Short mmCIF file of C-alpha atoms in Angstrom, two decimals:
data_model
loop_
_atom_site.label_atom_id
_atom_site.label_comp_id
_atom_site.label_asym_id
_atom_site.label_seq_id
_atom_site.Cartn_x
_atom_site.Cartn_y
_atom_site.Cartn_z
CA UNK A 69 3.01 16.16 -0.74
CA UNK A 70 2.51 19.32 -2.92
CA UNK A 71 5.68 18.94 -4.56
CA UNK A 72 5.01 15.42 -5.40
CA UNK A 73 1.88 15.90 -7.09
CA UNK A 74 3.50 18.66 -9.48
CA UNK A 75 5.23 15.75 -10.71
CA UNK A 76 2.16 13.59 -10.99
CA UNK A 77 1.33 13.83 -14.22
CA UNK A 78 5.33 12.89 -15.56
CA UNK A 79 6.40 9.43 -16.39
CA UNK A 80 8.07 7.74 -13.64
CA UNK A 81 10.90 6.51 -15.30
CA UNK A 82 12.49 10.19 -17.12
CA UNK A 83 11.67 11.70 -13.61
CA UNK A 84 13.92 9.35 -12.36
CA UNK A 85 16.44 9.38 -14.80
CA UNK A 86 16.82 13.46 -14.70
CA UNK A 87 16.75 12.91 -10.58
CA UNK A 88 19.65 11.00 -10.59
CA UNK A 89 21.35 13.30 -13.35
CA UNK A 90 20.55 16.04 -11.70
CA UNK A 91 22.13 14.34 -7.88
CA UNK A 92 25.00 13.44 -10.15
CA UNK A 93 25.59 17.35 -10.94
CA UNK A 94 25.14 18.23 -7.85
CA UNK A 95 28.20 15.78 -6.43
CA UNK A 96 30.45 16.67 -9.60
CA UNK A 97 30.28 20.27 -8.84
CA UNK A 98 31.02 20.08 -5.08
CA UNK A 99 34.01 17.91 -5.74
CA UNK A 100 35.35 20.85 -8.34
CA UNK A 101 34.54 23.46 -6.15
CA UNK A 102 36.39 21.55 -3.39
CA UNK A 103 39.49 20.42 -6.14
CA UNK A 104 39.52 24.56 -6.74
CA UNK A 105 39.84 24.83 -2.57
CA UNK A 106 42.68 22.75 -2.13
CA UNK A 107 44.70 23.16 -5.49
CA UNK A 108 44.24 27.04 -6.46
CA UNK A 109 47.51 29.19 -5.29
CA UNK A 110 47.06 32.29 -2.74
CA UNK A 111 46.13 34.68 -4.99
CA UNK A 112 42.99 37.24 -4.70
CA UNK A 113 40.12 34.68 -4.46
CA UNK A 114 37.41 36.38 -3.09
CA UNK A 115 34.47 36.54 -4.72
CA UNK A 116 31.09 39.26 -5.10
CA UNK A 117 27.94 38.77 -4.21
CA UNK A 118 27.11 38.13 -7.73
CA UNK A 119 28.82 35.02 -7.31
CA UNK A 120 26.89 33.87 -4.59
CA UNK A 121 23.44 34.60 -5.72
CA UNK A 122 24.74 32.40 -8.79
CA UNK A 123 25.85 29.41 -6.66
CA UNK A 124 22.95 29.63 -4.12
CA UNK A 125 20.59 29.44 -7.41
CA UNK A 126 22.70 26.43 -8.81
CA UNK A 127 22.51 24.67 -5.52
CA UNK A 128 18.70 25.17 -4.67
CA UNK A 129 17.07 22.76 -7.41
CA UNK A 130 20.23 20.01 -6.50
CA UNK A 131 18.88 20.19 -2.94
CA UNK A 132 15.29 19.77 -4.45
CA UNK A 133 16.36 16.74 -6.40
CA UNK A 134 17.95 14.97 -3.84
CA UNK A 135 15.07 15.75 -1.60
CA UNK A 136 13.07 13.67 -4.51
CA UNK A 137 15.13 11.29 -4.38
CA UNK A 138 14.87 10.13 -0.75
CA UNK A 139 11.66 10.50 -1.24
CA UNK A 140 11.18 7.76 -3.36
CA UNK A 141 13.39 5.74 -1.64
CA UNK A 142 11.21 6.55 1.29
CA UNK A 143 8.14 5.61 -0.29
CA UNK A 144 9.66 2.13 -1.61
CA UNK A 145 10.09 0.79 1.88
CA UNK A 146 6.48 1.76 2.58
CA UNK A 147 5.30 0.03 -0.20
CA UNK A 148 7.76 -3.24 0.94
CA UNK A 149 6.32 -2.86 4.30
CA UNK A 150 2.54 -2.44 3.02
CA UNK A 151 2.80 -5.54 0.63
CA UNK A 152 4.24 -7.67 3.50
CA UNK A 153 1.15 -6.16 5.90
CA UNK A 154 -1.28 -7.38 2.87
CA UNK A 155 0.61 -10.75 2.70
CA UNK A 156 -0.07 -11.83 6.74
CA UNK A 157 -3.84 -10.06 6.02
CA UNK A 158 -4.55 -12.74 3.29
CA UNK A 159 -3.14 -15.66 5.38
CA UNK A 160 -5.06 -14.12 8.20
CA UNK A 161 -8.19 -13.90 6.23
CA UNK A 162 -7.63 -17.75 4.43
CA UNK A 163 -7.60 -19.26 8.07
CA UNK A 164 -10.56 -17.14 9.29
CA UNK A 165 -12.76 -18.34 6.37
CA UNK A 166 -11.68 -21.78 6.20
CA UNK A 167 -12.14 -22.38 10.12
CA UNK A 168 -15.63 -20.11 10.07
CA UNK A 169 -17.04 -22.08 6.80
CA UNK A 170 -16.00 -25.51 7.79
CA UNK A 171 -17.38 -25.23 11.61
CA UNK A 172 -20.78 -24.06 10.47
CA UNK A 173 -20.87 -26.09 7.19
CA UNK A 174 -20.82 -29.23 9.76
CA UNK A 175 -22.78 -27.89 13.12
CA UNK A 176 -25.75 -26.69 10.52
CA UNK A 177 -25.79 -30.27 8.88
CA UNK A 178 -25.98 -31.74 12.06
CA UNK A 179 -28.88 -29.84 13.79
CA UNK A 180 -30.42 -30.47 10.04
CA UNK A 181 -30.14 -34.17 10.30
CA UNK A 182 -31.59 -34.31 13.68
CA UNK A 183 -34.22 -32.03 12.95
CA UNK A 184 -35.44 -33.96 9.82
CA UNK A 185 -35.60 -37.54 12.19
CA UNK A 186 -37.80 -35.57 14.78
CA UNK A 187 -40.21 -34.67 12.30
CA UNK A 188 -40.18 -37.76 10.76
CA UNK A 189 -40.14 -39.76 14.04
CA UNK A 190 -43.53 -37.14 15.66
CA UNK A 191 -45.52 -37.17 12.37
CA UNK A 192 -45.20 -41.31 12.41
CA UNK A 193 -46.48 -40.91 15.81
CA UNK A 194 -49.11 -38.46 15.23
CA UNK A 195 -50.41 -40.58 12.36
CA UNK A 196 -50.87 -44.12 15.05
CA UNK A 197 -52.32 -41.65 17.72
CA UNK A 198 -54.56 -40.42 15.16
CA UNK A 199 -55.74 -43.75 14.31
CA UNK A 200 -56.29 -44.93 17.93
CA UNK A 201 -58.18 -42.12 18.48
CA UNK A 202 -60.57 -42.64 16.08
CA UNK A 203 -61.14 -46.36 16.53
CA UNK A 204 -61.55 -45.19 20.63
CA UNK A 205 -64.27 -43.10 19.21
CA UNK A 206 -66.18 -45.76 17.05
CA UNK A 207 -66.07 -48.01 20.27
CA UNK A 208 -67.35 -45.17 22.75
CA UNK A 209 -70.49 -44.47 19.94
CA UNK A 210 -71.12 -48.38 19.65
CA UNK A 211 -70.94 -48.52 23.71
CA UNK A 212 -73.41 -45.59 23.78
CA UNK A 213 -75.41 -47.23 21.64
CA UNK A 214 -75.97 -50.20 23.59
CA UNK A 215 -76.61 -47.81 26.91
CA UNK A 216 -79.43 -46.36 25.24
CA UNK A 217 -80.51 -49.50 24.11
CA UNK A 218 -80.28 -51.80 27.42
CA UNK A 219 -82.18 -48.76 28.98
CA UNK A 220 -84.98 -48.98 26.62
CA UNK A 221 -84.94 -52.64 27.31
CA UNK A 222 -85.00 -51.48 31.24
CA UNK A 223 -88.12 -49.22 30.07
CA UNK A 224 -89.59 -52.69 28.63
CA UNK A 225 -88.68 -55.13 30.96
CA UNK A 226 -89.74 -53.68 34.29
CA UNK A 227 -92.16 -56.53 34.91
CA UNK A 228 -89.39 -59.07 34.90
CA UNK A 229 -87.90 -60.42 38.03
CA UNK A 230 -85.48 -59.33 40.66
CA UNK A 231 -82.92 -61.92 39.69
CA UNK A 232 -83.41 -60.53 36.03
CA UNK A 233 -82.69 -57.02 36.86
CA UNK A 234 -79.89 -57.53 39.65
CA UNK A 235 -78.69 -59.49 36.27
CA UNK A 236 -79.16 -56.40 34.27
CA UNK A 237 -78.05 -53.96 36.58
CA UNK A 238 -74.61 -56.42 37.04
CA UNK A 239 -74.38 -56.26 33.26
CA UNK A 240 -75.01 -52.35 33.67
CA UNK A 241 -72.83 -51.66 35.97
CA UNK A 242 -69.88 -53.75 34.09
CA UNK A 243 -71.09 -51.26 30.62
CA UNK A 244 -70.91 -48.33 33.16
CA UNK A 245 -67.50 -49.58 34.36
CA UNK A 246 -66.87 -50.15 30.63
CA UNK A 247 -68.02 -46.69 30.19
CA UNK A 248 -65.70 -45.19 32.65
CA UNK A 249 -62.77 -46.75 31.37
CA UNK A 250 -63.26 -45.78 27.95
CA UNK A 251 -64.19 -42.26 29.25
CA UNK A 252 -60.43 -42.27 31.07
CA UNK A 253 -58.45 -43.38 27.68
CA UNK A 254 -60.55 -40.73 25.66
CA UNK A 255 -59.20 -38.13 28.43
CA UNK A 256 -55.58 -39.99 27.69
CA UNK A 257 -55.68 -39.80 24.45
CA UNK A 258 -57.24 -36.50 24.10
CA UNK A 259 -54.04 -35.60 26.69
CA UNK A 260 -51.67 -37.28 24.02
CA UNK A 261 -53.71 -35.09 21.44
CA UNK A 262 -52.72 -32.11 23.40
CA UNK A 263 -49.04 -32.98 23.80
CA UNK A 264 -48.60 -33.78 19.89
CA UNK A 265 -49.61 -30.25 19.34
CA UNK A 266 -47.15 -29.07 21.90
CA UNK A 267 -45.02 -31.08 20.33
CA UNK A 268 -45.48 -30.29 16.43
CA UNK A 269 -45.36 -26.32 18.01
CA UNK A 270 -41.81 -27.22 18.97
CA UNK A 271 -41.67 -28.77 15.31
CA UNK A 272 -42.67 -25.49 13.92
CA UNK A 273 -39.96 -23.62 16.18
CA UNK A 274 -37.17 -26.30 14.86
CA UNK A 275 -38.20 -25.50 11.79
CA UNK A 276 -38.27 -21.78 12.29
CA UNK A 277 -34.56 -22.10 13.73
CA UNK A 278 -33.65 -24.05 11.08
CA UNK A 279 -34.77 -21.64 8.76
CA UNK A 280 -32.86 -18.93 10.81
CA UNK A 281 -29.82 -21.03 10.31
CA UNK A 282 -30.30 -21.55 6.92
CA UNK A 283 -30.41 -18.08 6.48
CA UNK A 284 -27.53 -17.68 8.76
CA UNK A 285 -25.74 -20.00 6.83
CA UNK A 286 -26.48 -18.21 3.11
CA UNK A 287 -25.12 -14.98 4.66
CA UNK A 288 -22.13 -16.58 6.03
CA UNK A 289 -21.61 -18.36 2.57
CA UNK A 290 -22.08 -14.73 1.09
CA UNK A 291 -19.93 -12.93 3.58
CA UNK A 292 -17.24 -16.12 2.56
CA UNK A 293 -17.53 -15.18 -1.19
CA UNK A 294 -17.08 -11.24 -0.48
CA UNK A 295 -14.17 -12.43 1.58
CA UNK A 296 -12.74 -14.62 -1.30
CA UNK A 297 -13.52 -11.89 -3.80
CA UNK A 298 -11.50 -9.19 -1.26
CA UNK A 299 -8.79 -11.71 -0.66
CA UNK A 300 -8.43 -12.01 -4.89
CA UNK A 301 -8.24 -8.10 -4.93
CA UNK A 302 -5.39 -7.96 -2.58
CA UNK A 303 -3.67 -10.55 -4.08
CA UNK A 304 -4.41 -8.57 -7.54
CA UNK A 305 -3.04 -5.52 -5.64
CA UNK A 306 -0.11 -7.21 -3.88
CA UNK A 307 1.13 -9.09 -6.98
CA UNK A 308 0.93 -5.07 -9.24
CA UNK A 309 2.98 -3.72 -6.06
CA UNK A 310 5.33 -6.34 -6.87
CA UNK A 311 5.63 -6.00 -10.11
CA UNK A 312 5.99 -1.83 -9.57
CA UNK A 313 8.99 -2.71 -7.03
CA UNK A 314 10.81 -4.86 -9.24
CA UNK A 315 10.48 -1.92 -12.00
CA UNK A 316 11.63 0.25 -9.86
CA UNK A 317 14.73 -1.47 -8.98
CA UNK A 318 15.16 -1.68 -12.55
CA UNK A 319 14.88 1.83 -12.97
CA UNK A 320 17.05 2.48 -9.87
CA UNK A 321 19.75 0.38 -11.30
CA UNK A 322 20.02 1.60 -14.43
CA UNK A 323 20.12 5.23 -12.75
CA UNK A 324 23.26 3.81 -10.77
CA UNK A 325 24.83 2.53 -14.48
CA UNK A 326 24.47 5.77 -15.84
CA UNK A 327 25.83 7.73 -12.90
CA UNK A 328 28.91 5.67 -13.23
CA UNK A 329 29.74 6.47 -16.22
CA UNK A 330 28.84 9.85 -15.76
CA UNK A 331 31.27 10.03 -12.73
CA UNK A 332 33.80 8.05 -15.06
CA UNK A 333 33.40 10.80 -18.04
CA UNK A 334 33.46 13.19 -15.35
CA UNK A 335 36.18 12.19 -13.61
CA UNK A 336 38.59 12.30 -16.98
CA UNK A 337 37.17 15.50 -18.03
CA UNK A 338 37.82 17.40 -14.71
CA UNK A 339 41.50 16.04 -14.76
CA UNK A 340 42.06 17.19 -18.53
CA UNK A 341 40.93 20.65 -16.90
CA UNK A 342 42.85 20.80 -14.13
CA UNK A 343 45.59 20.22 -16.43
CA UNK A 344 44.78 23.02 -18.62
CA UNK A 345 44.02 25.09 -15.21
CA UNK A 346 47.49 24.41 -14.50
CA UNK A 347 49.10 25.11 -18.01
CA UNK A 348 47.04 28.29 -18.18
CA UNK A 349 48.17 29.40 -13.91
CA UNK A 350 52.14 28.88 -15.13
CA UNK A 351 51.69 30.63 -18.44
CA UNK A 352 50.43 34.03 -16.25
CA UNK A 353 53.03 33.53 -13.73
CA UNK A 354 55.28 33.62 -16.99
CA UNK A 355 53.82 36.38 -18.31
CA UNK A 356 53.65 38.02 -15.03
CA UNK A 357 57.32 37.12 -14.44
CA UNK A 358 57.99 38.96 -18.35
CA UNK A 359 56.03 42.06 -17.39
CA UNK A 360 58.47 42.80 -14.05
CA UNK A 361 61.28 41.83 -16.53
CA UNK A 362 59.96 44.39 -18.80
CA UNK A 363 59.70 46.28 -15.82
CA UNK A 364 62.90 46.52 -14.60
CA UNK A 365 63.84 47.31 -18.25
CA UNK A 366 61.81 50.20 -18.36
CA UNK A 367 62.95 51.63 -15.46
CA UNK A 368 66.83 50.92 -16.41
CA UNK A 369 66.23 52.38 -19.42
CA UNK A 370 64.65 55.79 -17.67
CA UNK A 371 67.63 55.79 -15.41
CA UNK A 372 69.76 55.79 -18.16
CA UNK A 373 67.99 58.59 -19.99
CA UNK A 374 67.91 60.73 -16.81
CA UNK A 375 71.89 60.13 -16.95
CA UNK A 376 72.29 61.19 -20.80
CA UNK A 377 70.05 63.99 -20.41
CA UNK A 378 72.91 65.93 -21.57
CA UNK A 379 73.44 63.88 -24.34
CA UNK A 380 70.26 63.90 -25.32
CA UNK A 381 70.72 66.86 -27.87
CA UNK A 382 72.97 64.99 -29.71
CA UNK A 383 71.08 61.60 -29.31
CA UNK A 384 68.00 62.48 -30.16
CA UNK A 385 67.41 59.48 -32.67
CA UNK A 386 68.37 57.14 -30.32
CA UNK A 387 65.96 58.73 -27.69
CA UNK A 388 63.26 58.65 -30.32
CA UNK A 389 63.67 54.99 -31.14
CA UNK A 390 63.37 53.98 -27.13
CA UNK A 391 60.43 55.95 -27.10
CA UNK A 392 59.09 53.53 -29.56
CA UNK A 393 60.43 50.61 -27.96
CA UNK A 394 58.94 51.70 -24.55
CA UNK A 395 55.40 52.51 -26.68
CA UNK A 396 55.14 49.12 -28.47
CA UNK A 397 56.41 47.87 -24.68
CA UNK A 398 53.48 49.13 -23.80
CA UNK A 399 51.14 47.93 -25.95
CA UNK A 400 52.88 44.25 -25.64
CA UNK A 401 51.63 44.52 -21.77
CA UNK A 402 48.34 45.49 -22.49
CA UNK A 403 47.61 42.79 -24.61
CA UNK A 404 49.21 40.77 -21.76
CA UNK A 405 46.97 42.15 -19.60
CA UNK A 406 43.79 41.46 -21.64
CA UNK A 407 44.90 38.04 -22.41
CA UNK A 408 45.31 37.60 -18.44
CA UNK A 409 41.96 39.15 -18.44
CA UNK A 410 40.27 36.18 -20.42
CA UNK A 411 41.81 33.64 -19.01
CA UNK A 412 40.16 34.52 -16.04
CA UNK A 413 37.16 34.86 -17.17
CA UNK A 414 36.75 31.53 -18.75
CA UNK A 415 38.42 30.02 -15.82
CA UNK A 416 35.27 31.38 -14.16
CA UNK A 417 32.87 30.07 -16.72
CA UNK A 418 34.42 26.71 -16.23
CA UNK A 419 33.93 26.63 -12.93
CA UNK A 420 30.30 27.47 -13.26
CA UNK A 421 29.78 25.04 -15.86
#
């Protein structure tokens, strides 16, 4: 991860471009070094360690590169992988919410429904009980009233006769029995009193739950919009993944055009050099084949002075012009030999290159 974030702050696109140069290289130069293997004669080939510092340094940053390179390729099936992962989230997520906000959306409208009839239905009932109980009242007063007054005509009428008070006491005793009745429906009705304020508590606790599930229900619609807001991110983010895959496939194709043609300029380059490889191998076996010629010559020639030493008094001009011959000889195999030299030596530098 280190070595990716040195490369952070690059454009994506040259990185990529100088990757797959850079790969490209790294190919081209193995298959010359393996053309040189198969194709170069059996001559002295071994090489210093000079030469292998240089082509462990050359081959270090091509390892690097295509190390890169897989990389990315790497990371561009994660990110296929992630945005199909996203894609099954958001369908996940779209059932959840629908299912969640359409079963609560009904069951809270129901219970709300029901909840408004009860109230309705217990305050129209409160409101007759209410009535009754005050008209019970008015009548229980009025009967009171007439108590105290037959017993102030009791007070009044002592001196009347038996038949007159078993009369009143009959009517008495039909008020008392009056009385008693009225007595038991104010106990009723206070009773019904009672149970409508049991029952408008429970009234107040529907109303409390329904508050609770009102509440309930404005979180759940909040927690639905945070959803929809997450699920609009995602598909933000999935659709900017998308659009960063397809430009890198665009990127990576264009990469493969221009490594074709640099494997097709490559290609007609290294045979033009293996042909002048070639041209320049026969010309030093040529030259190599002229030097033992001159060789030989040489050492005929010596022979045949050693022979004519005792000639050589008298041939002493024609001893003086071999000695030239053999001198400018000489100097014709140097220069043979430094020519050799360079051709070497840029053989060498081609190979590097």
């Amino acid at each position: 991860m280190n070595f990716f974030g040195a490369f952070s702050g690059l454009p994506l696109r040259p990185l990529l471009l100088a990757a797959g140069a850079a790969a490209a290289t790294a190919s081209i130069y193995t298959y010359v070094k393996r053309s040189e293997d198969t194709t170069a004669e059996p001559e002295d080939t071994t090489e210093g360690p000079d030469t292998e510092v240089v082509k462990d340094q050359m081959m270090h940053p091509f390892e690097r590169v295509i190390f890169v390179i897989q990389k990315l390729l790497v990371s561009k099936i994660q990110l296929q992988d992630r945005v199909k992962e996203l894609e099954e989230l958001l369908c996940e997520a779209h059932r959840d919410c629908d299912l969640k906000s359409k079963v609560t959306l009904v069951e809270a409208k129901e219970n709300h429904q029901q909840d408004v009839e009860t109230i309705h239905q217990l305050e129209k009932e409160k409101s007759d009980l209410t009535e009754k109980v005050e008209t019970l009242r008015e009548t229980v007063e009025k009967h009171q009233q007439d108590v105290e007054t037959i017993h102030q005509l009791e007070k009044e009428k002592s001196d009347l006769t038996e038949k007159e008070c078993e009369r009143e006491r009959e009517a008495h005793n039909i008020l008392q029995s009056k009385y008693d009745e009225m007595k038991k429906t104010i106990s009723q009705l206070e009773e019904e009193n009672n149970q409508m304020k049991q029952e408008q508590e429970m009234i107040k606790s529907h109303e409390e739950e329904l508050l609770k599930e009102r509440e309930t229900h404005n979180i759940l619609q909040a927690e639905n919009n945070d959803m929809k807001k997450t699920i609009t991110q995602l598909e933000e983010e999935k659709d900017e993944m998308k659009k960063s895959i397809t430009q890198l496939e665009e990127e990576k194709d264009e990469m493969k055009k221009t490594l074709n043609n640099k494997e097709e300029f490559l290609k007609v380059t290294l045979a033009e050099a293996e042909e002048k490889h070639q041209k320049d191998v026969e010309t030093i076996h040529q030259l190599e084949e002229e030097k033992d010629e001159m060789k030989k010559i040489l050492i005929n020639k010596e022979e045949f002075l050693k022979v004519t030493l005792a000639q050589a008094v008298d041939d002493v001009e024609t001893i003086a012009q071999l000695e030239k011959e053999n001198a400018d000889l000489r100097i014709e195999v140097e220069t043979l030999r430094d020519t050799v030299k360079i051709l070497g030596k840029k053989l060498i530098e081609y190979n590097r290159v």
